[in-house]
XYZ file of N, CA and C in Angstrom:
651
model
N -53.145 -61.153 -51.840
C -52.494 -61.843 -50.732
C -51.042 -61.386 -50.608
N -50.614 -61.158 -49.359
C -49.254 -60.698 -49.106
C -48.266 -61.827 -49.387
N -47.264 -61.509 -50.202
C -46.275 -62.516 -50.581
C -44.883 -61.979 -50.276
N -44.069 -62.791 -49.667
C -42.711 -62.388 -49.328
C -41.775 -63.590 -49.407
N -40.524 -63.280 -49.701
C -39.498 -64.321 -49.738
C -38.801 -64.465 -48.388
N -39.240 -63.685 -47.406
C -38.625 -63.721 -46.082
C -38.911 -65.055 -45.399
N -37.882 -65.643 -44.840
C -38.028 -66.937 -44.178
C -37.712 -66.825 -42.690
N -37.992 -67.900 -41.976
C -37.681 -67.944 -40.551
C -36.178 -67.805 -40.323
N -35.401 -68.343 -41.232
C -33.945 -68.226 -41.130
C -33.504 -66.777 -41.246
N -34.174 -66.015 -42.112
C -33.864 -64.597 -42.264
C -34.216 -63.832 -40.990
N -35.343 -64.165 -40.389
C -35.736 -63.517 -39.133
C -34.726 -63.820 -38.027
N -34.241 -65.040 -38.012
C -33.223 -65.395 -37.032
C -31.934 -64.610 -37.274
N -31.616 -64.362 -38.537
C -30.446 -63.559 -38.884
C -30.612 -62.133 -38.353
N -31.819 -61.594 -38.488
C -32.100 -60.266 -37.942
C -32.023 -60.271 -36.419
N -32.521 -61.334 -35.810
C -32.470 -61.440 -34.350
C -31.024 -61.493 -33.858
N -30.165 -62.176 -34.609
C -28.754 -62.210 -34.250
C -28.134 -60.816 -34.359
N -28.542 -60.082 -35.395
C -28.076 -58.693 -35.519
C -28.547 -57.847 -34.355
N -29.795 -58.065 -33.921
C -30.319 -57.340 -32.766
C -29.540 -57.707 -31.500
N -29.169 -58.979 -31.391
C -28.359 -59.412 -30.260
C -27.007 -58.724 -30.231
N -26.398 -58.546 -31.409
C -25.122 -57.845 -31.489
C -25.294 -56.376 -31.108
N -26.404 -55.759 -31.517
C -26.683 -54.381 -31.136
C -26.796 -54.255 -29.621
N -27.507 -55.195 -29.000
C -27.656 -55.178 -27.541
C -26.303 -55.364 -26.862
N -25.487 -56.277 -27.378
C -24.178 -56.549 -26.784
C -23.281 -55.320 -26.838
N -23.167 -54.714 -28.018
C -22.322 -53.528 -28.177
C -22.817 -52.397 -27.286
N -24.142 -52.210 -27.251
C -24.715 -51.136 -26.437
C -24.472 -51.375 -24.953
N -24.709 -52.594 -24.495
C -24.551 -52.906 -23.072
C -23.114 -52.700 -22.613
N -22.157 -53.203 -23.390
C -20.747 -53.044 -23.025
C -20.349 -51.573 -23.015
N -20.732 -50.863 -24.054
C -20.338 -49.459 -24.185
C -20.976 -48.586 -23.116
N -22.253 -48.799 -22.846
C -22.940 -47.981 -21.847
C -22.418 -48.285 -20.447
N -22.159 -49.559 -20.149
C -21.671 -49.910 -18.812
C -20.311 -49.281 -18.536
N -19.337 -49.580 -19.396
C -17.992 -49.057 -19.162
C -17.925 -47.542 -19.400
N -18.722 -47.049 -20.355
C -18.771 -45.610 -20.582
C -19.336 -44.868 -19.393
N -20.318 -45.470 -18.717
C -20.894 -44.845 -17.524
C -19.893 -44.834 -16.378
N -19.184 -45.950 -16.201
C -18.157 -46.010 -15.143
C -17.099 -44.931 -15.366
N -16.579 -44.850 -16.594
C -15.585 -43.825 -16.902
C -16.190 -42.431 -16.798
N -17.433 -42.283 -17.243
C -18.091 -40.981 -17.190
C -18.254 -40.478 -15.765
N -18.586 -41.378 -14.841
C -18.696 -40.989 -13.436
C -17.344 -40.519 -12.904
N -16.292 -41.277 -13.230
C -14.946 -40.899 -12.779
C -14.548 -39.543 -13.359
N -14.728 -39.391 -14.672
C -14.345 -38.132 -15.321
C -15.189 -36.967 -14.809
N -16.485 -37.197 -14.622
C -17.367 -36.130 -14.151
C -17.013 -35.660 -12.755
N -16.713 -36.605 -11.865
C -16.320 -36.246 -10.496
C -14.997 -35.491 -10.512
N -14.051 -35.956 -11.329
C -12.752 -35.270 -11.421
C -12.939 -33.849 -11.920
N -13.728 -33.677 -12.955
C -13.936 -32.344 -13.520
C -14.569 -31.406 -12.505
N -15.521 -31.928 -11.743
C -16.168 -31.076 -10.739
C -15.228 -30.779 -9.577
N -14.494 -31.783 -9.151
C -13.708 -31.664 -7.927
C -12.491 -30.765 -8.093
N -11.776 -30.873 -9.205
C -10.539 -30.107 -9.344
C -10.746 -28.767 -10.032
N -11.954 -28.509 -10.531
C -12.243 -27.215 -11.121
C -11.921 -27.147 -12.603
N -12.493 -26.153 -13.296
C -12.343 -26.064 -14.762
C -10.910 -25.829 -15.224
N -10.109 -25.121 -14.430
C -8.743 -24.805 -14.866
C -7.882 -26.064 -14.913
N -7.829 -26.809 -13.808
C -6.997 -27.999 -13.744
C -7.563 -29.146 -14.579
N -8.868 -29.103 -14.814
C -9.502 -30.166 -15.607
C -9.485 -29.869 -17.103
N -8.856 -28.755 -17.490
C -8.870 -28.337 -18.900
C -8.336 -29.408 -19.850
N -7.215 -30.087 -19.541
C -6.737 -31.140 -20.468
C -7.750 -32.270 -20.641
N -8.355 -32.708 -19.528
C -9.370 -33.758 -19.611
C -10.582 -33.271 -20.385
N -11.004 -32.041 -20.126
C -12.147 -31.476 -20.837
C -11.887 -31.410 -22.332
N -10.659 -31.058 -22.698
C -10.296 -30.971 -24.121
C -10.410 -32.331 -24.799
N -9.905 -33.374 -24.138
C -9.983 -34.726 -24.706
C -11.436 -35.169 -24.852
N -12.242 -34.916 -23.823
C -13.656 -35.297 -23.880
C -14.386 -34.519 -24.975
N -14.012 -33.253 -25.161
C -14.632 -32.453 -26.216
C -14.329 -33.022 -27.599
N -13.166 -33.632 -27.743
C -12.814 -34.250 -29.032
C -13.809 -35.363 -29.351
N -14.078 -36.214 -28.356
C -15.003 -37.326 -28.591
C -16.442 -36.841 -28.787
N -16.778 -35.705 -28.197
C -18.131 -35.174 -28.393
C -18.276 -34.441 -29.715
N -17.185 -33.905 -30.219
C -17.255 -33.034 -31.398
C -17.104 -33.778 -32.715
N -16.227 -34.797 -32.749
C -15.983 -35.523 -33.999
C -17.090 -36.549 -34.210
N -17.690 -36.586 -35.394
C -18.743 -37.575 -35.663
C -18.279 -38.991 -35.354
N -19.179 -39.776 -34.792
C -18.854 -41.132 -34.368
C -18.351 -41.983 -35.531
N -18.921 -41.786 -36.713
C -18.498 -42.562 -37.879
C -17.014 -42.358 -38.161
N -16.553 -41.117 -38.074
C -15.145 -40.810 -38.318
C -14.279 -41.424 -37.224
N -14.735 -41.369 -35.977
C -13.980 -41.974 -34.874
C -13.791 -43.468 -35.091
N -14.837 -44.140 -35.530
C -14.754 -45.579 -35.754
C -13.776 -45.912 -36.866
N -13.859 -45.177 -37.965
C -12.972 -45.447 -39.102
C -11.521 -45.185 -38.719
N -11.252 -44.044 -38.062
C -9.880 -43.709 -37.685
C -9.321 -44.701 -36.668
N -10.140 -45.081 -35.680
C -9.676 -46.025 -34.659
C -9.377 -47.388 -35.272
N -10.239 -47.838 -36.168
C -10.048 -49.142 -36.807
C -8.771 -49.146 -37.646
N -8.546 -48.046 -38.373
C -7.349 -47.950 -39.210
C -6.096 -47.815 -38.355
N -6.158 -46.986 -37.310
C -4.983 -46.739 -36.482
C -4.585 -47.975 -35.687
N -5.555 -48.599 -35.022
C -5.251 -49.755 -34.185
C -4.848 -50.967 -35.020
N -5.450 -51.084 -36.209
C -5.161 -52.248 -37.035
C -3.964 -52.071 -37.950
N -3.878 -50.913 -38.610
C -2.834 -50.691 -39.609
C -1.552 -50.134 -38.997
N -1.692 -49.131 -38.146
C -0.513 -48.471 -37.582
C 0.071 -49.274 -36.424
N -0.747 -49.576 -35.434
C -0.256 -50.308 -34.260
C -0.233 -51.819 -34.470
N -0.977 -52.289 -35.471
C -1.035 -53.721 -35.800
C -1.370 -54.581 -34.572
N -2.413 -54.175 -33.863
C -2.815 -54.904 -32.667
C -3.677 -56.122 -32.981
N -4.238 -56.160 -34.171
C -5.053 -57.300 -34.557
C -6.358 -57.399 -33.802
N -6.914 -56.262 -33.399
C -8.180 -56.261 -32.659
C -9.341 -56.517 -33.605
N -10.341 -57.207 -33.110
C -11.535 -57.457 -33.918
C -12.352 -56.179 -34.051
N -13.217 -56.178 -35.054
C -14.083 -55.026 -35.239
C -14.972 -54.787 -34.033
N -15.431 -55.859 -33.389
C -16.277 -55.724 -32.204
C -15.525 -55.032 -31.078
N -14.259 -55.403 -30.874
C -13.460 -54.782 -29.821
C -13.246 -53.300 -30.092
N -12.905 -52.975 -31.330
C -12.703 -51.570 -31.699
C -13.993 -50.785 -31.509
N -15.110 -51.356 -31.938
C -16.398 -50.685 -31.794
C -16.718 -50.403 -30.335
N -16.471 -51.378 -29.470
C -16.759 -51.205 -28.048
C -15.850 -50.165 -27.410
N -14.577 -50.142 -27.813
C -13.647 -49.148 -27.274
C -14.089 -47.738 -27.646
N -14.365 -47.533 -28.930
C -14.750 -46.198 -29.400
C -16.077 -45.764 -28.785
N -17.062 -46.652 -28.778
C -18.361 -46.294 -28.206
C -18.275 -46.065 -26.699
N -17.400 -46.785 -26.023
C -17.208 -46.566 -24.588
C -16.663 -45.168 -24.318
N -15.644 -44.779 -25.058
C -15.077 -43.438 -24.887
C -16.067 -42.360 -25.300
N -16.794 -42.626 -26.360
C -17.830 -41.692 -26.826
C -18.900 -41.511 -25.753
N -19.333 -42.608 -25.162
C -20.345 -42.554 -24.106
C -19.817 -41.842 -22.868
N -18.578 -42.143 -22.490
C -17.997 -41.537 -21.294
C -17.889 -40.014 -21.433
N -17.627 -39.538 -22.657
C -17.503 -38.098 -22.864
C -18.817 -37.381 -22.572
N -19.921 -37.967 -23.006
C -21.227 -37.366 -22.732
C -21.662 -37.604 -21.294
N -21.377 -38.789 -20.785
C -21.781 -39.125 -19.427
C -21.065 -38.241 -18.411
N -19.826 -37.881 -18.685
C -19.079 -37.014 -17.774
C -19.784 -35.678 -17.590
N -20.326 -35.128 -18.664
C -21.069 -33.870 -18.568
C -22.357 -34.047 -17.762
N -23.020 -35.177 -17.976
C -24.249 -35.455 -17.231
C -23.952 -35.564 -15.741
N -22.879 -36.274 -15.394
C -22.507 -36.448 -13.990
C -22.107 -35.119 -13.371
N -21.297 -34.359 -14.070
C -20.872 -33.063 -13.549
C -22.071 -32.151 -13.297
N -23.004 -32.119 -14.256
C -24.199 -31.306 -14.077
C -25.056 -31.779 -12.909
N -25.143 -33.109 -12.731
C -25.912 -33.648 -11.613
C -25.306 -33.276 -10.277
N -23.979 -33.329 -10.180
C -23.312 -32.962 -8.928
C -23.500 -31.481 -8.638
N -23.383 -30.665 -9.662
C -23.549 -29.225 -9.469
C -24.965 -28.861 -9.052
N -25.942 -29.727 -9.364
C -27.331 -29.459 -8.990
C -27.601 -29.701 -7.508
N -26.684 -30.392 -6.828
C -26.856 -30.636 -5.391
C -26.543 -29.348 -4.638
N -27.449 -28.835 -3.815
C -27.208 -27.569 -3.101
C -25.956 -27.638 -2.226
N -25.160 -26.593 -2.277
C -23.942 -26.547 -1.472
C -24.248 -26.559 0.018
N -25.416 -26.045 0.388
C -25.776 -26.028 1.810
C -25.861 -27.436 2.382
N -26.369 -28.371 1.573
C -26.445 -29.754 2.035
C -25.049 -30.335 2.229
N -24.164 -30.029 1.312
C -22.808 -30.553 1.406
C -22.069 -29.956 2.599
N -22.273 -28.667 2.821
C -21.638 -28.034 3.972
C -22.181 -28.592 5.279
N -23.486 -28.868 5.294
C -24.083 -29.445 6.496
C -23.511 -30.837 6.761
N -23.326 -31.605 5.684
C -22.762 -32.942 5.836
C -21.342 -32.881 6.380
N -20.549 -31.963 5.868
C -19.176 -31.848 6.347
C -19.120 -31.339 7.778
N -20.084 -30.454 8.133
C -20.112 -29.949 9.506
C -20.480 -31.035 10.503
N -21.158 -32.080 10.017
C -21.507 -33.213 10.873
C -20.359 -34.208 10.994
N -19.273 -33.920 10.336
C -18.103 -34.776 10.458
C -17.942 -35.794 9.352
N -18.768 -35.708 8.299
C -18.634 -36.643 7.191
C -17.353 -36.366 6.405
N -16.720 -37.426 5.967
C -15.570 -37.275 5.083
C -16.056 -36.961 3.669
N -15.096 -36.645 2.777
C -15.476 -36.368 1.393
C -16.152 -37.581 0.765
N -15.599 -38.766 1.031
C -16.173 -39.983 0.469
C -17.567 -40.257 0.990
N -17.783 -40.048 2.285
C -19.115 -40.248 2.860
C -20.105 -39.241 2.304
N -19.654 -38.020 2.138
C -20.502 -36.973 1.573
C -20.922 -37.339 0.149
N -19.960 -37.798 -0.666
C -20.269 -38.164 -2.049
C -21.198 -39.369 -2.102
N -20.939 -40.353 -1.253
C -21.712 -41.595 -1.298
C -23.121 -41.431 -0.730
N -23.270 -40.686 0.356
C -24.550 -40.618 1.062
C -25.406 -39.417 0.697
N -24.774 -38.338 0.254
C -25.515 -37.108 -0.020
C -25.546 -36.786 -1.514
N -24.351 -36.670 -2.102
C -24.259 -36.145 -3.460
C -24.785 -37.127 -4.496
N -24.270 -38.357 -4.495
C -24.628 -39.296 -5.555
C -26.123 -39.644 -5.585
N -26.777 -39.896 -4.451
C -28.219 -40.169 -4.533
C -29.019 -39.020 -5.136
N -28.680 -37.778 -4.751
C -29.410 -36.625 -5.292
C -29.019 -36.355 -6.741
N -27.730 -36.484 -7.034
C -27.277 -36.240 -8.409
C -27.847 -37.276 -9.370
N -28.019 -38.508 -8.889
C -28.572 -39.571 -9.740
C -29.989 -39.232 -10.179
N -30.771 -38.682 -9.272
C -32.148 -38.310 -9.629
C -32.172 -37.244 -10.712
N -31.233 -36.315 -10.639
C -31.171 -35.248 -11.628
C -30.654 -35.779 -12.970
N -29.668 -36.661 -12.900
C -28.981 -37.107 -14.112
C -29.678 -38.252 -14.833
N -30.557 -38.979 -14.136
C -31.138 -40.189 -14.728
C -31.827 -39.966 -16.069
N -32.713 -38.959 -16.210
C -33.372 -38.784 -17.518
C -32.376 -38.573 -18.657
N -31.340 -37.775 -18.398
C -30.331 -37.537 -19.433
C -29.545 -38.801 -19.719
N -29.265 -39.594 -18.671
C -28.520 -40.830 -18.874
C -29.330 -41.831 -19.687
N -30.634 -41.916 -19.421
C -31.504 -42.804 -20.206
C -31.483 -42.383 -21.673
N -31.573 -41.082 -21.907
C -31.506 -40.587 -23.280
C -30.177 -40.908 -23.932
N -29.091 -40.817 -23.158
C -27.767 -41.159 -23.683
C -27.690 -42.638 -24.042
N -28.189 -43.502 -23.164
C -28.148 -44.947 -23.422
C -28.931 -45.298 -24.687
N -30.103 -44.704 -24.851
C -30.898 -44.966 -26.048
C -30.205 -44.408 -27.292
N -29.553 -43.265 -27.145
C -28.825 -42.690 -28.268
C -27.660 -43.565 -28.692
N -26.943 -44.128 -27.715
C -25.830 -45.016 -28.029
C -26.335 -46.270 -28.728
N -27.480 -46.771 -28.293
C -28.058 -47.947 -28.940
C -28.327 -47.674 -30.427
N -28.862 -46.498 -30.731
C -29.121 -46.163 -32.135
C -27.829 -45.847 -32.888
N -26.885 -45.193 -32.204
C -25.608 -44.882 -32.844
C -24.794 -46.140 -33.137
N -25.088 -47.226 -32.427
C -24.352 -48.472 -32.665
C -24.571 -49.001 -34.078
N -25.561 -48.460 -34.785
C -25.779 -48.860 -36.177
C -24.586 -48.501 -37.058
N -23.733 -47.578 -36.575
C -22.583 -47.150 -37.376
C -21.408 -48.111 -37.294
N -21.470 -49.094 -36.402
C -20.314 -49.983 -36.244
C -20.147 -50.926 -37.432
N -21.051 -50.862 -38.399
C -20.877 -51.684 -39.599
C -19.588 -51.331 -40.325
N -19.085 -50.087 -40.129
C -17.874 -49.662 -40.835
C -16.634 -50.392 -40.314
N -16.738 -51.041 -39.146
C -15.610 -51.829 -38.633
C -15.947 -53.321 -38.687
N -16.783 -53.676 -39.661
C -17.099 -55.079 -39.964
C -17.872 -55.790 -38.858
N -18.730 -55.055 -38.164
C -19.610 -55.668 -37.163
C -21.013 -55.737 -37.753
N -21.572 -56.927 -37.805
C -22.900 -57.112 -38.391
C -23.940 -56.986 -37.270
N -24.396 -55.743 -37.074
C -25.447 -55.511 -36.082
C -26.805 -55.470 -36.797
N -27.809 -54.953 -36.133
C -29.178 -55.045 -36.645
C -29.354 -54.353 -37.988
N -28.908 -53.121 -38.107
C -29.118 -52.395 -39.357
C -28.319 -53.010 -40.502
N -27.106 -53.455 -40.218
C -26.289 -54.071 -41.267
C -26.919 -55.378 -41.734
N -27.425 -56.176 -40.800
C -28.079 -57.422 -41.195
C -29.328 -57.137 -42.025
N -30.014 -56.041 -41.706
C -31.175 -55.639 -42.505
C -30.763 -55.258 -43.916
N -29.679 -54.507 -44.026
C -29.191 -54.104 -45.346
C -28.766 -55.311 -46.176
N -28.179 -56.295 -45.527
C -27.774 -57.518 -46.244
C -29.002 -58.223 -46.819
N -30.048 -58.318 -46.022
C -31.269 -58.973 -46.496
C -31.980 -58.158 -47.567
N -31.914 -56.834 -47.447
C -32.528 -55.987 -48.474
C -31.849 -56.224 -49.823
N -30.528 -56.310 -49.800
C -29.778 -56.562 -51.035
C -30.176 -57.901 -51.657
N -30.412 -58.894 -50.825
C -30.726 -60.232 -51.334
C -32.192 -60.410 -51.704
N -33.092 -59.871 -50.868
C -34.523 -60.118 -51.074
C -35.235 -59.014 -51.851
N -34.643 -57.814 -51.851
C -35.260 -56.677 -52.543
C -36.654 -56.356 -51.975
N -36.760 -56.368 -50.658
C -38.018 -56.011 -49.983
C -37.719 -54.987 -48.883
N -37.327 -53.774 -49.273
C -36.856 -52.793 -48.287
C -37.911 -52.365 -47.277
N -39.151 -52.135 -47.729
C -40.172 -51.646 -46.806
C -40.462 -52.644 -45.689
N -40.627 -53.897 -46.063
C -40.907 -54.926 -45.066
C -39.744 -55.094 -44.101
N -38.546 -55.154 -44.633
C -37.376 -55.404 -43.796
C -37.067 -54.217 -42.889
N -37.230 -52.999 -43.394
C -36.997 -51.829 -42.556
C -38.062 -51.718 -41.466
N -39.283 -52.145 -41.780
C -40.332 -52.158 -40.763
C -39.992 -53.137 -39.649
N -39.522 -54.313 -40.034
C -39.119 -55.314 -39.032
C -37.926 -54.802 -38.223
N -36.975 -54.154 -38.908
C -35.818 -53.593 -38.230
C -36.258 -52.547 -37.198
N -37.175 -51.670 -37.605
C -37.695 -50.673 -36.674
C -38.404 -51.302 -35.485
N -39.119 -52.403 -35.744
C -39.803 -53.108 -34.662
C -38.804 -53.683 -33.662
N -37.695 -54.213 -34.174
C -36.646 -54.730 -33.289
C -36.072 -53.612 -32.416
N -35.794 -52.458 -33.030
C -35.263 -51.331 -32.258
C -36.262 -50.891 -31.183
N -37.526 -50.883 -31.534
C -38.555 -50.492 -30.569
C -38.608 -51.484 -29.403
N -38.560 -52.765 -29.721
C -38.598 -53.798 -28.685
C -37.407 -53.667 -27.738
N -36.259 -53.296 -28.289
C -35.057 -53.146 -27.467
C -35.141 -51.900 -26.587
N -35.562 -50.789 -27.165
C -35.477 -49.500 -26.473
C -36.667 -49.192 -25.566
N -37.843 -49.698 -25.908
C -39.047 -49.331 -25.149
C -38.955 -49.722 -23.671
N -38.534 -50.943 -23.335
C -38.437 -51.293 -21.907
C -37.471 -50.396 -21.140
N -36.361 -50.001 -21.792
C -35.395 -49.126 -21.130
C -36.015 -47.768 -20.839
N -36.710 -47.214 -21.836
C -37.347 -45.911 -21.652
C -38.424 -45.961 -20.578
N -39.220 -47.021 -20.579
C -40.288 -47.138 -19.587
C -39.736 -47.346 -18.190
N -38.661 -48.132 -18.072
C -38.056 -48.347 -16.755
C -37.466 -47.045 -16.220
N -36.848 -46.273 -17.102
C -36.333 -44.977 -16.680
C -37.443 -44.050 -16.223
N -38.552 -44.054 -16.949
C -39.693 -43.237 -16.539
C -40.268 -43.681 -15.206
N -40.290 -44.989 -14.990
C -40.790 -45.529 -13.719
C -39.914 -45.078 -12.552
N -38.596 -45.174 -12.716
C -37.684 -44.749 -11.648
C -37.808 -43.259 -11.379
N -37.889 -42.477 -12.449
C -38.000 -41.034 -12.282
C -39.276 -40.654 -11.534
N -40.387 -41.312 -11.888
C -41.653 -41.025 -11.229
C -41.625 -41.474 -9.771
N -41.031 -42.620 -9.511
C -40.975 -43.142 -8.161
C -40.129 -42.238 -7.258
N -38.982 -41.793 -7.788
C -38.097 -40.939 -6.987
C -38.727 -39.572 -6.751
N -39.472 -39.078 -7.719
C -40.089 -37.758 -7.550
C -41.173 -37.773 -6.488
N -41.722 -38.964 -6.183
C -42.772 -39.081 -5.164
C -42.233 -39.384 -3.777
N -40.907 -39.659 -3.698
C -40.320 -39.968 -2.398
C -40.171 -38.715 -1.540
C-alpha cells in the first residue's frame, strides 16, 4: 500500500507556490511584451545603426544567464542603492527586462516578415505611418510572431523557478522545502511537474488554436 506523509496542507503550500509562479510569469510577460513591442518597433524603424545602443543593452539581457541577473540586481538594488525592494519586485523587474529583450527580436522579425509591397500600397492609399502599423503591419506580424511569443511565455514561466535566489517562494522552491522536510523527492517532483503542466498546457493549446484559426482565414 502506498504510504506518504504528504498532507492536504502541504498540497495547499504547493498550490500557493504555483500561484506565485503564475503571478511572476503574468507580470513579467505582460510588461515584457509591452516593452518588447516598443523596442522591436524602434529597432526596425530607425535601422541597425541608430538602434545599436538599444541592441547592445538588449543583448546584455539575452546573453547573461538569468540567475546571474537576478543575483546582481538583488544585490545592487538592495545593498548599493538601498531601495528596500522586495524579492518579488526585483524578480518581476529582472524577468520583465529579460522578456522584453527576447520579445523585441520576435517583434522585429515579425515586422520584417510583412512584405514591403503591402506597406507601400498602404502608404500610396494615403495611410499614415500609425495607420499602416495598426491596420497592416501589426495584424500580419502578430500571426508570424505568435508561435515564438507563446514559446517565450512558456520559457519565462519555467525560468521563473530561478527567482528563489531573491527569496521568492515559487513552485519549485516550495517543492524543495517539502522535499527537505518529508524526504519524498519522487512524489513531490511528480506533483511539481503536474502543476507546471496544468499551468502551461492551456497556454500552449490556446496558442495552437489561434495559430490554426489564423492560418485558415
